[in-house]
PDB file of C-alpha atoms and ligand atoms in Angstrom:
ATOM      1  CA  UNK A   1      41.827 -27.736 -10.961  1.00  0.00           C
ATOM      2  CA  UNK A   2      44.231 -26.251  -8.432  1.00  0.00           C
ATOM      3  CA  UNK A   3      43.629 -22.701  -7.145  1.00  0.00           C
ATOM      4  CA  UNK A   4      43.697 -20.222  -9.998  1.00  0.00           C
ATOM      5  CA  UNK A   5      46.848 -18.160 -10.373  1.00  0.00           C
ATOM      6  CA  UNK A   6      46.102 -16.567 -13.723  1.00  0.00           C
ATOM      7  CA  UNK A   7      42.690 -15.965 -15.235  1.00  0.00           C
ATOM      8  CA  UNK A   8      41.961 -14.365 -18.596  1.00  0.00           C
ATOM      9  CA  UNK A   9      38.398 -13.452 -19.456  1.00  0.00           C
ATOM     10  CA  UNK A  10      37.680 -12.643 -23.114  1.00  0.00           C
ATOM     11  CA  UNK A  11      40.998 -10.902 -23.745  1.00  0.00           C
ATOM     12  CA  UNK A  12      41.279  -9.192 -27.137  1.00  0.00           C
ATOM     13  CA  UNK A  13      44.182  -7.264 -28.604  1.00  0.00           C
ATOM     14  CA  UNK A  14      44.603  -5.189 -31.754  1.00  0.00           C
ATOM     15  CA  UNK A  15      47.627  -3.336 -33.084  1.00  0.00           C
ATOM     16  CA  UNK A  16      47.644   0.037 -34.845  1.00  0.00           C
ATOM     17  CA  UNK A  17      44.280   0.854 -33.292  1.00  0.00           C
ATOM     18  CA  UNK A  18      42.456   3.725 -34.975  1.00  0.00           C
ATOM     19  CA  UNK A  19      44.579   3.592 -38.136  1.00  0.00           C
ATOM     20  CA  UNK A  20      43.828   1.978 -41.522  1.00  0.00           C
ATOM     21  CA  UNK A  21      46.339  -0.725 -40.561  1.00  0.00           C
ATOM     22  CA  UNK A  22      44.393  -1.773 -37.439  1.00  0.00           C
ATOM     23  CA  UNK A  23      44.652  -5.545 -37.034  1.00  0.00           C
ATOM     24  CA  UNK A  24      43.154  -7.727 -34.342  1.00  0.00           C
ATOM     25  CA  UNK A  25      45.614 -10.430 -33.244  1.00  0.00           C
ATOM     26  CA  UNK A  26      43.910 -11.925 -30.151  1.00  0.00           C
ATOM     27  CA  UNK A  27      40.219 -12.884 -30.045  1.00  0.00           C
ATOM     28  CA  UNK A  28      38.290 -13.577 -26.809  1.00  0.00           C
ATOM     29  CA  UNK A  29      41.045 -15.478 -25.042  1.00  0.00           C
ATOM     30  CA  UNK A  30      39.761 -17.339 -21.962  1.00  0.00           C
ATOM     31  CA  UNK A  31      42.437 -19.002 -19.880  1.00  0.00           C
ATOM     32  CA  UNK A  32      42.663 -20.368 -16.374  1.00  0.00           C
ATOM     33  CA  UNK A  33      46.045 -21.523 -15.103  1.00  0.00           C
ATOM     34  CA  UNK A  34      46.229 -23.067 -11.665  1.00  0.00           C
ATOM     35  CA  UNK A  35      48.967 -22.747  -9.066  1.00  0.00           C
ATOM     36  CA  UNK A  36      51.733 -25.246  -9.699  1.00  0.00           C
ATOM     37  CA  UNK A  37      50.818 -26.044 -13.309  1.00  0.00           C
ATOM     38  CA  UNK A  38      53.421 -26.353 -16.068  1.00  0.00           C
ATOM     39  CA  UNK A  39      51.736 -25.233 -19.272  1.00  0.00           C
ATOM     40  CA  UNK A  40      53.020 -25.119 -22.855  1.00  0.00           C
ATOM     41  CA  UNK A  41      51.805 -22.414 -25.231  1.00  0.00           C
ATOM     42  CA  UNK A  42      52.198 -23.498 -28.849  1.00  0.00           C
ATOM     43  CA  UNK A  43      51.048 -22.280 -32.228  1.00  0.00           C
ATOM     44  CA  UNK A  44      52.308 -21.295 -35.669  1.00  0.00           C
ATOM     45  CA  UNK A  45      54.435 -18.211 -36.240  1.00  0.00           C
ATOM     46  CA  UNK A  46      52.267 -15.099 -36.089  1.00  0.00           C
ATOM     47  CA  UNK A  47      49.456 -16.799 -34.136  1.00  0.00           C
ATOM     48  CA  UNK A  48      49.788 -14.319 -31.262  1.00  0.00           C
ATOM     49  CA  UNK A  49      51.892 -16.207 -28.675  1.00  0.00           C
ATOM     50  CA  UNK A  50      54.297 -13.326 -27.939  1.00  0.00           C
ATOM     51  CA  UNK A  51      51.440 -10.836 -27.842  1.00  0.00           C
ATOM     52  CA  UNK A  52      49.619 -13.016 -25.331  1.00  0.00           C
ATOM     53  CA  UNK A  53      52.766 -13.558 -23.260  1.00  0.00           C
ATOM     54  CA  UNK A  54      53.378  -9.785 -23.160  1.00  0.00           C
ATOM     55  CA  UNK A  55      49.838  -9.227 -21.878  1.00  0.00           C
ATOM     56  CA  UNK A  56      50.127 -11.982 -19.260  1.00  0.00           C
ATOM     57  CA  UNK A  57      53.539 -10.574 -18.274  1.00  0.00           C
ATOM     58  CA  UNK A  58      51.951  -7.148 -17.725  1.00  0.00           C
ATOM     59  CA  UNK A  59      54.272  -5.665 -20.358  1.00  0.00           C
ATOM     60  CA  UNK A  60      51.253  -4.725 -22.481  1.00  0.00           C
ATOM     61  CA  UNK A  61      47.568  -4.223 -21.740  1.00  0.00           C
ATOM     62  CA  UNK A  62      44.648  -6.043 -23.354  1.00  0.00           C
ATOM     63  CA  UNK A  63      42.495  -3.989 -25.727  1.00  0.00           C
ATOM     64  CA  UNK A  64      39.476  -5.442 -23.946  1.00  0.00           C
ATOM     65  CA  UNK A  65      38.720  -8.260 -21.528  1.00  0.00           C
ATOM     66  CA  UNK A  66      40.075  -8.921 -18.061  1.00  0.00           C
ATOM     67  CA  UNK A  67      43.239 -10.407 -16.626  1.00  0.00           C
ATOM     68  CA  UNK A  68      43.467 -11.555 -13.018  1.00  0.00           C
ATOM     69  CA  UNK A  69      46.864 -12.397 -11.543  1.00  0.00           C
ATOM     70  CA  UNK A  70      47.144 -13.720  -7.974  1.00  0.00           C
ATOM     71  CA  UNK A  71      43.489 -12.731  -7.594  1.00  0.00           C
ATOM     72  CA  UNK A  72      44.017  -9.104  -8.609  1.00  0.00           C
ATOM     73  CA  UNK A  73      42.145  -7.588 -11.527  1.00  0.00           C
ATOM     74  CA  UNK A  74      44.944  -5.829 -13.356  1.00  0.00           C
ATOM     75  CA  UNK A  75      42.999  -3.416 -15.588  1.00  0.00           C
ATOM     76  CA  UNK A  76      42.031  -1.316 -12.571  1.00  0.00           C
ATOM     77  CA  UNK A  77      45.661  -0.910 -11.441  1.00  0.00           C
ATOM     78  CA  UNK A  78      47.700   2.180 -12.343  1.00  0.00           C
ATOM     79  CA  UNK A  79      51.163   1.847 -13.930  1.00  0.00           C
ATOM     80  CA  UNK A  80      53.019   1.956 -10.598  1.00  0.00           C
ATOM     81  CA  UNK A  81      50.924  -0.898  -9.171  1.00  0.00           C
ATOM     82  CA  UNK A  82      51.273  -2.899 -12.390  1.00  0.00           C
ATOM     83  CA  UNK A  83      55.059  -2.502 -12.198  1.00  0.00           C
ATOM     84  CA  UNK A  84      55.030  -3.667  -8.564  1.00  0.00           C
ATOM     85  CA  UNK A  85      52.831  -6.659  -9.332  1.00  0.00           C
ATOM     86  CA  UNK A  86      55.041  -7.607 -12.289  1.00  0.00           C
ATOM     87  CA  UNK A  87      58.148  -7.467 -10.097  1.00  0.00           C
ATOM     88  CA  UNK A  88      56.598  -9.525  -7.304  1.00  0.00           C
ATOM     89  CA  UNK A  89      54.579 -12.057  -9.254  1.00  0.00           C
ATOM     90  CA  UNK A  90      56.444 -12.791 -12.485  1.00  0.00           C
ATOM     91  CA  UNK A  91      59.875 -14.038 -13.469  1.00  0.00           C
ATOM     92  CA  UNK A  92      60.895 -13.911 -17.141  1.00  0.00           C
ATOM     93  CA  UNK A  93      63.108 -16.310 -19.099  1.00  0.00           C
ATOM     94  CA  UNK A  94      63.719 -15.432 -22.759  1.00  0.00           C
ATOM     95  CA  UNK A  95      65.408 -17.195 -25.654  1.00  0.00           C
ATOM     96  CA  UNK A  96      68.045 -14.450 -25.666  1.00  0.00           C
ATOM     97  CA  UNK A  97      68.546 -14.333 -21.954  1.00  0.00           C
ATOM     98  CA  UNK A  98      69.469 -10.637 -21.655  1.00  0.00           C
ATOM     99  CA  UNK A  99      72.174 -11.273 -19.094  1.00  0.00           C
ATOM    100  CA  UNK A 100      74.801  -8.620 -18.352  1.00  0.00           C
ATOM    101  CA  UNK A 101      77.853 -10.222 -19.931  1.00  0.00           C
ATOM    102  CA  UNK A 102      80.436  -8.130 -18.042  1.00  0.00           C
ATOM    103  CA  UNK A 103      79.084  -9.358 -14.678  1.00  0.00           C
ATOM    104  CA  UNK A 104      79.408 -12.701 -12.925  1.00  0.00           C
ATOM    105  CA  UNK A 105      76.653 -15.292 -12.689  1.00  0.00           C
ATOM    106  CA  UNK A 106      76.097 -14.353  -9.035  1.00  0.00           C
ATOM    107  CA  UNK A 107      75.881 -10.632  -9.828  1.00  0.00           C
ATOM    108  CA  UNK A 108      73.337 -11.297 -12.579  1.00  0.00           C
ATOM    109  CA  UNK A 109      71.125 -13.297 -10.229  1.00  0.00           C
ATOM    110  CA  UNK A 110      71.438 -10.579  -7.566  1.00  0.00           C
ATOM    111  CA  UNK A 111      70.243  -7.909 -10.029  1.00  0.00           C
ATOM    112  CA  UNK A 112      66.455  -8.202  -9.428  1.00  0.00           C
ATOM    113  CA  UNK A 113      67.044  -8.163  -5.646  1.00  0.00           C
ATOM    114  CA  UNK A 114      69.247  -5.102  -6.039  1.00  0.00           C
ATOM    115  CA  UNK A 115      66.626  -3.327  -8.132  1.00  0.00           C
ATOM    116  CA  UNK A 116      64.007  -4.093  -5.517  1.00  0.00           C
ATOM    117  CA  UNK A 117      66.021  -3.211  -2.399  1.00  0.00           C
ATOM    118  CA  UNK A 118      68.498  -0.630  -3.677  1.00  0.00           C
ATOM    119  CA  UNK A 119      71.815  -1.754  -2.234  1.00  0.00           C
ATOM    120  CA  UNK A 120      73.653  -5.094  -2.141  1.00  0.00           C
ATOM    121  CA  UNK A 121      73.977  -7.076   1.059  1.00  0.00           C
ATOM    122  CA  UNK A 122      75.302 -10.496   2.075  1.00  0.00           C
ATOM    123  CA  UNK A 123      71.854 -12.100   2.167  1.00  0.00           C
ATOM    124  CA  UNK A 124      71.351 -11.275  -1.539  1.00  0.00           C
ATOM    125  CA  UNK A 125      74.679 -12.836  -2.450  1.00  0.00           C
ATOM    126  CA  UNK A 126      73.852 -15.933  -0.374  1.00  0.00           C
ATOM    127  CA  UNK A 127      70.426 -16.276  -2.004  1.00  0.00           C
ATOM    128  CA  UNK A 128      71.943 -15.838  -5.494  1.00  0.00           C
ATOM    129  CA  UNK A 129      74.521 -18.523  -4.742  1.00  0.00           C
ATOM    130  CA  UNK A 130      71.861 -20.869  -3.384  1.00  0.00           C
ATOM    131  CA  UNK A 131      69.778 -20.395  -6.553  1.00  0.00           C
ATOM    132  CA  UNK A 132      72.843 -21.019  -8.723  1.00  0.00           C
ATOM    133  CA  UNK A 133      73.328 -24.223  -6.732  1.00  0.00           C
ATOM    134  CA  UNK A 134      69.735 -25.233  -7.525  1.00  0.00           C
ATOM    135  CA  UNK A 135      70.368 -24.811 -11.245  1.00  0.00           C
ATOM    136  CA  UNK A 136      73.642 -26.758 -11.056  1.00  0.00           C
ATOM    137  CA  UNK A 137      76.080 -23.861 -11.417  1.00  0.00           C
ATOM    138  CA  UNK A 138      77.833 -23.737  -8.050  1.00  0.00           C
ATOM    139  CA  UNK A 139      81.252 -24.034  -9.617  1.00  0.00           C
ATOM    140  CA  UNK A 140      80.479 -21.249 -12.127  1.00  0.00           C
ATOM    141  CA  UNK A 141      79.029 -18.745  -9.686  1.00  0.00           C
ATOM    142  CA  UNK A 142      82.007 -16.377  -9.962  1.00  0.00           C
ATOM    143  CA  UNK A 143      82.427 -16.765 -13.743  1.00  0.00           C
ATOM    144  CA  UNK A 144      81.617 -13.905 -16.085  1.00  0.00           C
ATOM    145  CA  UNK A 145      78.549 -14.905 -18.061  1.00  0.00           C
ATOM    146  CA  UNK A 146      80.485 -14.169 -21.260  1.00  0.00           C
ATOM    147  CA  UNK A 147      82.782 -17.076 -20.316  1.00  0.00           C
ATOM    148  CA  UNK A 148      80.139 -19.801 -19.905  1.00  0.00           C
ATOM    149  CA  UNK A 149      78.165 -21.833 -22.478  1.00  0.00           C
ATOM    150  CA  UNK A 150      74.720 -20.965 -23.879  1.00  0.00           C
ATOM    151  CA  UNK A 151      73.084 -23.683 -21.785  1.00  0.00           C
ATOM    152  CA  UNK A 152      74.819 -22.423 -18.653  1.00  0.00           C
ATOM    153  CA  UNK A 153      73.734 -18.860 -19.470  1.00  0.00           C
ATOM    154  CA  UNK A 154      70.146 -20.058 -19.714  1.00  0.00           C
ATOM    155  CA  UNK A 155      70.541 -21.646 -16.255  1.00  0.00           C
ATOM    156  CA  UNK A 156      71.714 -18.266 -14.934  1.00  0.00           C
ATOM    157  CA  UNK A 157      68.637 -16.659 -16.530  1.00  0.00           C
ATOM    158  CA  UNK A 158      66.396 -19.214 -14.784  1.00  0.00           C
ATOM    159  CA  UNK A 159      68.085 -18.559 -11.429  1.00  0.00           C
ATOM    160  CA  UNK A 160      67.628 -14.814 -12.005  1.00  0.00           C
ATOM    161  CA  UNK A 161      63.922 -15.339 -12.813  1.00  0.00           C
ATOM    162  CA  UNK A 162      63.563 -17.126  -9.453  1.00  0.00           C
ATOM    163  CA  UNK A 163      65.424 -14.400  -7.525  1.00  0.00           C
ATOM    164  CA  UNK A 164      62.336 -12.778  -6.006  1.00  0.00           C
ATOM    165  CA  UNK A 165      60.515 -16.105  -5.631  1.00  0.00           C
ATOM    166  CA  UNK A 166      57.655 -15.237  -8.030  1.00  0.00           C
ATOM    167  CA  UNK A 167      54.627 -17.560  -8.233  1.00  0.00           C
ATOM    168  CA  UNK A 168      54.715 -17.441 -12.065  1.00  0.00           C
ATOM    169  CA  UNK A 169      57.564 -17.892 -14.540  1.00  0.00           C
ATOM    170  CA  UNK A 170      56.971 -16.919 -18.179  1.00  0.00           C
ATOM    171  CA  UNK A 171      59.436 -18.563 -20.524  1.00  0.00           C
ATOM    172  CA  UNK A 172      59.506 -17.474 -24.199  1.00  0.00           C
ATOM    173  CA  UNK A 173      61.290 -20.130 -26.279  1.00  0.00           C
ATOM    174  CA  UNK A 174      63.718 -20.804 -23.401  1.00  0.00           C
ATOM    175  CA  UNK A 175      65.360 -23.660 -25.288  1.00  0.00           C
ATOM    176  CA  UNK A 176      65.209 -22.075 -28.759  1.00  0.00           C
ATOM    177  CA  UNK A 177      68.927 -21.391 -29.113  1.00  0.00           C
ATOM    178  CA  UNK A 178      70.122 -24.679 -27.615  1.00  0.00           C
ATOM    179  CA  UNK A 179      71.041 -28.050 -29.085  1.00  0.00           C
ATOM    180  CA  UNK A 180      68.712 -30.967 -28.328  1.00  0.00           C
ATOM    181  CA  UNK A 181      70.681 -32.238 -25.340  1.00  0.00           C
ATOM    182  CA  UNK A 182      70.976 -28.807 -23.661  1.00  0.00           C
ATOM    183  CA  UNK A 183      67.327 -28.024 -24.458  1.00  0.00           C
ATOM    184  CA  UNK A 184      66.276 -31.235 -22.758  1.00  0.00           C
ATOM    185  CA  UNK A 185      68.408 -30.461 -19.708  1.00  0.00           C
ATOM    186  CA  UNK A 186      66.996 -26.919 -19.399  1.00  0.00           C
ATOM    187  CA  UNK A 187      63.433 -28.218 -19.720  1.00  0.00           C
ATOM    188  CA  UNK A 188      64.026 -30.908 -17.086  1.00  0.00           C
ATOM    189  CA  UNK A 189      65.544 -28.285 -14.786  1.00  0.00           C
ATOM    190  CA  UNK A 190      62.436 -26.083 -15.073  1.00  0.00           C
ATOM    191  CA  UNK A 191      60.214 -29.146 -14.537  1.00  0.00           C
ATOM    192  CA  UNK A 192      62.167 -30.035 -11.390  1.00  0.00           C
ATOM    193  CA  UNK A 193      61.904 -26.478 -10.023  1.00  0.00           C
ATOM    194  CA  UNK A 194      58.169 -26.551 -10.807  1.00  0.00           C
ATOM    195  CA  UNK A 195      57.675 -29.827  -8.933  1.00  0.00           C
ATOM    196  CA  UNK A 196      59.859 -28.927  -5.976  1.00  0.00           C
ATOM    197  CA  UNK A 197      58.740 -25.354  -5.375  1.00  0.00           C
ATOM    198  CA  UNK A 198      55.238 -25.296  -6.875  1.00  0.00           C
ATOM    199  CA  UNK A 199      56.210 -22.358  -9.120  1.00  0.00           C
ATOM    200  CA  UNK A 200      53.825 -22.133 -12.079  1.00  0.00           C
ATOM    201  CA  UNK A 201      55.419 -22.134 -15.535  1.00  0.00           C
ATOM    202  CA  UNK A 202      53.984 -20.952 -18.842  1.00  0.00           C
ATOM    203  CA  UNK A 203      56.384 -21.815 -21.644  1.00  0.00           C
ATOM    204  CA  UNK A 204      56.104 -20.742 -25.273  1.00  0.00           C
ATOM    205  CA  UNK A 205      57.740 -23.368 -27.427  1.00  0.00           C
ATOM    206  CA  UNK A 206      57.919 -24.697 -30.979  1.00  0.00           C
ATOM    207  CA  UNK A 207      59.313 -27.961 -29.616  1.00  0.00           C
ATOM    208  CA  UNK A 208      56.436 -30.471 -29.612  1.00  0.00           C
ATOM    209  CA  UNK A 209      58.494 -33.095 -27.828  1.00  0.00           C
ATOM    210  CA  UNK A 210      58.877 -30.732 -24.835  1.00  0.00           C
ATOM    211  CA  UNK A 211      55.274 -29.475 -25.059  1.00  0.00           C
ATOM    212  CA  UNK A 212      53.981 -33.046 -24.718  1.00  0.00           C
ATOM    213  CA  UNK A 213      55.899 -33.385 -21.446  1.00  0.00           C
ATOM    214  CA  UNK A 214      54.023 -30.425 -19.867  1.00  0.00           C
ATOM    215  CA  UNK A 215      50.861 -30.773 -17.743  1.00  0.00           C
ATOM    216  CA  UNK A 216      48.804 -29.101 -20.432  1.00  0.00           C
ATOM    217  CA  UNK A 217      49.137 -27.665 -23.939  1.00  0.00           C
ATOM    218  CA  UNK A 218      47.364 -24.484 -25.009  1.00  0.00           C
ATOM    219  CA  UNK A 219      47.351 -23.983 -28.768  1.00  0.00           C
ATOM    220  CA  UNK A 220      46.826 -20.634 -30.465  1.00  0.00           C
ATOM    221  CA  UNK A 221      45.823 -20.439 -34.118  1.00  0.00           C
ATOM    222  CA  UNK A 222      45.139 -17.050 -35.721  1.00  0.00           C
ATOM    223  CA  UNK A 223      44.721 -15.427 -32.316  1.00  0.00           C
ATOM    224  CA  UNK A 224      42.260 -17.957 -30.928  1.00  0.00           C
ATOM    225  CA  UNK A 225      42.706 -20.811 -28.453  1.00  0.00           C
ATOM    226  CA  UNK A 226      41.839 -24.042 -30.247  1.00  0.00           C
TER     227      UNK A 226
HETATM  228  N1  ATP H 301      53.928  -4.186 -32.334  1.00  0.00           N
HETATM  229  C1  ATP H 301      53.202  -4.705 -33.323  1.00  0.00           C
HETATM  230  N2  ATP H 301      52.563  -3.911 -34.207  1.00  0.00           N
HETATM  231  C2  ATP H 301      51.806  -4.428 -35.205  1.00  0.00           C
HETATM  232  N3  ATP H 301      51.624  -5.755 -35.398  1.00  0.00           N
HETATM  233  C3  ATP H 301      52.241  -6.597 -34.555  1.00  0.00           C
HETATM  234  C4  ATP H 301      53.067  -6.125 -33.475  1.00  0.00           C
HETATM  235  N4  ATP H 301      53.549  -7.213 -32.800  1.00  0.00           N
HETATM  236  C5  ATP H 301      53.059  -8.285 -33.435  1.00  0.00           C
HETATM  237  N5  ATP H 301      52.282  -7.938 -34.491  1.00  0.00           N
HETATM  238  C6  ATP H 301      51.532  -8.862 -35.373  1.00  0.00           C
HETATM  239  O1  ATP H 301      50.668  -9.621 -34.552  1.00  0.00           O
HETATM  240  C7  ATP H 301      50.587 -10.986 -35.011  1.00  0.00           C
HETATM  241  C8  ATP H 301      50.968 -11.921 -33.867  1.00  0.00           C
HETATM  242  O2  ATP H 301      52.377 -11.763 -33.596  1.00  0.00           O
HETATM  243  P1  ATP H 301      53.106 -12.508 -32.391  1.00  0.00           P
HETATM  244  O3  ATP H 301      54.520 -12.044 -32.388  1.00  0.00           O
HETATM  245  O4  ATP H 301      52.317 -12.330 -31.164  1.00  0.00           O
HETATM  246  O5  ATP H 301      53.006 -14.027 -32.881  1.00  0.00           O
HETATM  247  P2  ATP H 301      53.854 -15.298 -32.390  1.00  0.00           P
HETATM  248  O6  ATP H 301      52.874 -16.428 -32.365  1.00  0.00           O
HETATM  249  O7  ATP H 301      54.565 -14.980 -31.136  1.00  0.00           O
HETATM  250  O8  ATP H 301      54.879 -15.509 -33.572  1.00  0.00           O
HETATM  251  P3  ATP H 301      56.376 -16.164 -33.516  1.00  0.00           P
HETATM  252  O9  ATP H 301      56.192 -17.611 -33.188  1.00  0.00           O
HETATM  253  O10 ATP H 301      56.879 -15.945 -34.909  1.00  0.00           O
HETATM  254  O11 ATP H 301      57.147 -15.397 -32.490  1.00  0.00           O
HETATM  255  C9  ATP H 301      51.502 -11.067 -36.223  1.00  0.00           C
HETATM  256  O12 ATP H 301      50.719 -10.933 -37.368  1.00  0.00           O
HETATM  257  C10 ATP H 301      52.435  -9.879 -36.057  1.00  0.00           C
HETATM  258  O13 ATP H 301      52.855  -9.411 -37.313  1.00  0.00           O
END
């Protein structure tokens, strides 16, 4: 396998810990994802995919077990360092893309750079426009995102996820709201970016046709990798 980018060692997670409603949803998850891989995460509704993605995305902490990202053991990091690592190492693409509809495509893609560096400059705008070119949106770069199609909005979300050049992109049902043709185009775009730039992708999907076209499928059932 290629160099490891993400390593999970016996990760467990429970909700409502310490209450009568305590429920364990992840059981001893071991996972090793190499640099440059494109991995699908599948499983029935309620199997723990979003919980696992939140833990890998450093939005939630495991109850027990260890998570290494870019070689760093994350459980020993304080909140400030976790936030930094999340910003540097991970780009997020969601089914509802959470774009700012009153802003242009370029402004949306500039947003992570702005949050990192504080004030806008020409190099940010140029990088945002270059990324929009990579996702096929050059002619829409000055459009308000409220004025473009769902598929185009998802392309903006992908460009935004790439803004800080993270080694890992986490995509939660990125094609869930799209028709078959647009879903296929978005998947092929992510595959192309993965091949060209070596960015690692972990994609949660219910679409088996797309999952089969990934390098590897990880299946969760009742909180366990099967
Ligand atoms: N914040 C929470 N508090 C309590 N239980 C939760 C919480 N979030 C999720 N769960 C429970 O954990 C289990 C796993 O949920 P999760 O959302 O991770 O599954 P999923 O595989 O992503 O499902 P889907 O495909 O429907 O999104 C479910 O039984 C869910 O009800």
